[in-house]
PDB file of C-alpha atoms in Angstrom:
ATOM      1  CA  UNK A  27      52.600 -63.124   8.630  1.00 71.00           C
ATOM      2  CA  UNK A  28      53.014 -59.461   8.694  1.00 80.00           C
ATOM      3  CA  UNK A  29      53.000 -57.406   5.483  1.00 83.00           C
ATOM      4  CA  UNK A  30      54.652 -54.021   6.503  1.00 91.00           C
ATOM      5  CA  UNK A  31      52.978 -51.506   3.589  1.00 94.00           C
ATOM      6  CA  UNK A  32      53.049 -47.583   2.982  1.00 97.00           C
ATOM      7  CA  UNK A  33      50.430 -45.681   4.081  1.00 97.00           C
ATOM      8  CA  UNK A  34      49.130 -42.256   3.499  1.00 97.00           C
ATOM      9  CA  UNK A  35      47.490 -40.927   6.582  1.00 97.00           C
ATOM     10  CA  UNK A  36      45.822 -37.424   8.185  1.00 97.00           C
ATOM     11  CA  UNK A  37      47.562 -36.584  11.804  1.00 95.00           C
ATOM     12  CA  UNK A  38      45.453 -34.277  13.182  1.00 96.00           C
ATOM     13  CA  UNK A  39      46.155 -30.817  15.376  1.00 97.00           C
ATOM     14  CA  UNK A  40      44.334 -33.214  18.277  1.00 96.00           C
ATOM     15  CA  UNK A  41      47.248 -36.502  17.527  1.00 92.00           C
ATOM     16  CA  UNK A  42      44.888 -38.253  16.076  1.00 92.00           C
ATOM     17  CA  UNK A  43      45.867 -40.416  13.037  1.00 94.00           C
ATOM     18  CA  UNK A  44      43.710 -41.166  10.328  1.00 96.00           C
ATOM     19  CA  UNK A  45      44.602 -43.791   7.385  1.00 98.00           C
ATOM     20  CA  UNK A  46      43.368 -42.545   4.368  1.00 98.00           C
ATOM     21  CA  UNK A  47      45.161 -44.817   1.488  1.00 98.00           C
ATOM     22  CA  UNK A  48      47.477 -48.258   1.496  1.00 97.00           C
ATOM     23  CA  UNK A  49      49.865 -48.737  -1.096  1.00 96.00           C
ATOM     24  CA  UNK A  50      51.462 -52.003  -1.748  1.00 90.00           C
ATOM     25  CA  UNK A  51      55.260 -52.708  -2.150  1.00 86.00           C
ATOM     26  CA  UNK A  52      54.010 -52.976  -6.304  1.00 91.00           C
ATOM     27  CA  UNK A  53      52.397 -49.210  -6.241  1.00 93.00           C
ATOM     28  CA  UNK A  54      49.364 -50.165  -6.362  1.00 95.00           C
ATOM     29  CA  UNK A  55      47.046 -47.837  -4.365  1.00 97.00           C
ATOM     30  CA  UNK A  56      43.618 -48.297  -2.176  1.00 97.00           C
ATOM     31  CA  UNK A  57      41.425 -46.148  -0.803  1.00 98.00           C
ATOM     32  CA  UNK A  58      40.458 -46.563   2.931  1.00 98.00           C
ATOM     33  CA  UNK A  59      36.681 -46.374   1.938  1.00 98.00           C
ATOM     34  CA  UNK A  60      36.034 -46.418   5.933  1.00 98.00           C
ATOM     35  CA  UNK A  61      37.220 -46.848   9.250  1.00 98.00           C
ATOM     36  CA  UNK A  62      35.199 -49.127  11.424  1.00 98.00           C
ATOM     37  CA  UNK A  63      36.994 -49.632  14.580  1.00 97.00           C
ATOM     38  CA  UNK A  64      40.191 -47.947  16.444  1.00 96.00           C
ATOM     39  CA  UNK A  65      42.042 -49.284  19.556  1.00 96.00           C
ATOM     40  CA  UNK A  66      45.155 -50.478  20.580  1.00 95.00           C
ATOM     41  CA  UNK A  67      44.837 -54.427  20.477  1.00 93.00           C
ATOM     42  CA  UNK A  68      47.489 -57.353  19.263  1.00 90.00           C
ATOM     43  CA  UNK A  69      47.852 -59.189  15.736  1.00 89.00           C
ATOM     44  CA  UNK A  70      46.498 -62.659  17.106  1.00 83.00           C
ATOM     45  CA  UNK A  71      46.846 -63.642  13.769  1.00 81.00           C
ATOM     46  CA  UNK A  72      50.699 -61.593  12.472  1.00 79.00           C
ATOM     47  CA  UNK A  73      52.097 -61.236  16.007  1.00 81.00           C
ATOM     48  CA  UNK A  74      52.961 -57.781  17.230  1.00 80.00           C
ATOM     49  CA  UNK A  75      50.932 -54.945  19.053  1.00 84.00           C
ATOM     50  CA  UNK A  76      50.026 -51.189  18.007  1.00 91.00           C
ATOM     51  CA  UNK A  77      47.030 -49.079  17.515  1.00 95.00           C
ATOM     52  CA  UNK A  78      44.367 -51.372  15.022  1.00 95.00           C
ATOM     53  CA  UNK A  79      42.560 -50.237  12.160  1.00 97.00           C
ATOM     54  CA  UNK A  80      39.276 -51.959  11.462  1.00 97.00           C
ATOM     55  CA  UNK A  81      38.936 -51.019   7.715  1.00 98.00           C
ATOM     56  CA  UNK A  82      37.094 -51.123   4.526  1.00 98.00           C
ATOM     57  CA  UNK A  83      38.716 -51.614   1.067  1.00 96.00           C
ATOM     58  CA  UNK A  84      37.517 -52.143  -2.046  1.00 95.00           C
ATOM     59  CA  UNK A  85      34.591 -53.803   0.129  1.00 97.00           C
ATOM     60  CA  UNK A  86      36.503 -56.032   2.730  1.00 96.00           C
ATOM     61  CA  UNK A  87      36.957 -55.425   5.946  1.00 96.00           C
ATOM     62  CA  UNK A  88      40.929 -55.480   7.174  1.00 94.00           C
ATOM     63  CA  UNK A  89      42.455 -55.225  10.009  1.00 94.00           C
ATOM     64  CA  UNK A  90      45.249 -52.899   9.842  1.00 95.00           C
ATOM     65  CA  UNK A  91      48.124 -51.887  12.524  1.00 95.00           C
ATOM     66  CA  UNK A  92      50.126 -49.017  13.579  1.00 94.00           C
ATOM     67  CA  UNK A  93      53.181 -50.584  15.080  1.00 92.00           C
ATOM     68  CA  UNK A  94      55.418 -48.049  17.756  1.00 85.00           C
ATOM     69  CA  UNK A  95      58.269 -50.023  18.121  1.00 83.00           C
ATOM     70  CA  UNK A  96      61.582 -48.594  19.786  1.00 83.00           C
ATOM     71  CA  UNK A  97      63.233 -49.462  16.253  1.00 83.00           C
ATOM     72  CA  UNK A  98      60.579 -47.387  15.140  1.00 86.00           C
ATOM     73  CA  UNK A  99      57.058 -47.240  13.421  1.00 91.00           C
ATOM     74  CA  UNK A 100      55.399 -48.992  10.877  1.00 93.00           C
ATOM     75  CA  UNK A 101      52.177 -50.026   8.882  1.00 95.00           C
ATOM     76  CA  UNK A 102      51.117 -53.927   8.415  1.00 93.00           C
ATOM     77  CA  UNK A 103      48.008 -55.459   7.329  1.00 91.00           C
ATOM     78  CA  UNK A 104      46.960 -59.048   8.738  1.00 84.00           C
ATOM     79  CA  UNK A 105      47.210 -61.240   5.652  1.00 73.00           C
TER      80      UNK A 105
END
């Protein structure tokens, strides 16, 4: 199941994207406390394909996507 979220990210002068926070459809905000992994890869376990974040936060590791869809782009986190 895919849970689209809010993110704060850094886009770089270079294109690069950086998350930096998730927020939750409740407000309640986490800090990325590290990014372990980037590359573009598919959901095997949510369905869908975009650029995956291997992250920390609050001390377990998450894998988190950057969907480009043609209806557009979002955030989701593998439950």
């Amino acid at each position: 199941m895919k849970n689209y979220i809010n993110v704060l990210a850094l886009y770089t002068a270079e294109g690069d994207v950086y998350p930096e926070y998730i927020i939750w459809i409740d407000g309640r905000k986490y800090q990325i406390e590290r990014i372990l992994d980037r590359r573009r890869a598919a959901s095997l376990k949510s369905g869908g394909f975009g650029m995956r974040y291997r992250v920390v936060v609050s001390g377990q590791i998450r894998n988190l996507f950057f969907e480009d869809i043609p209806e557009g782009q979002r955030w989701f986190i593998e439950e």
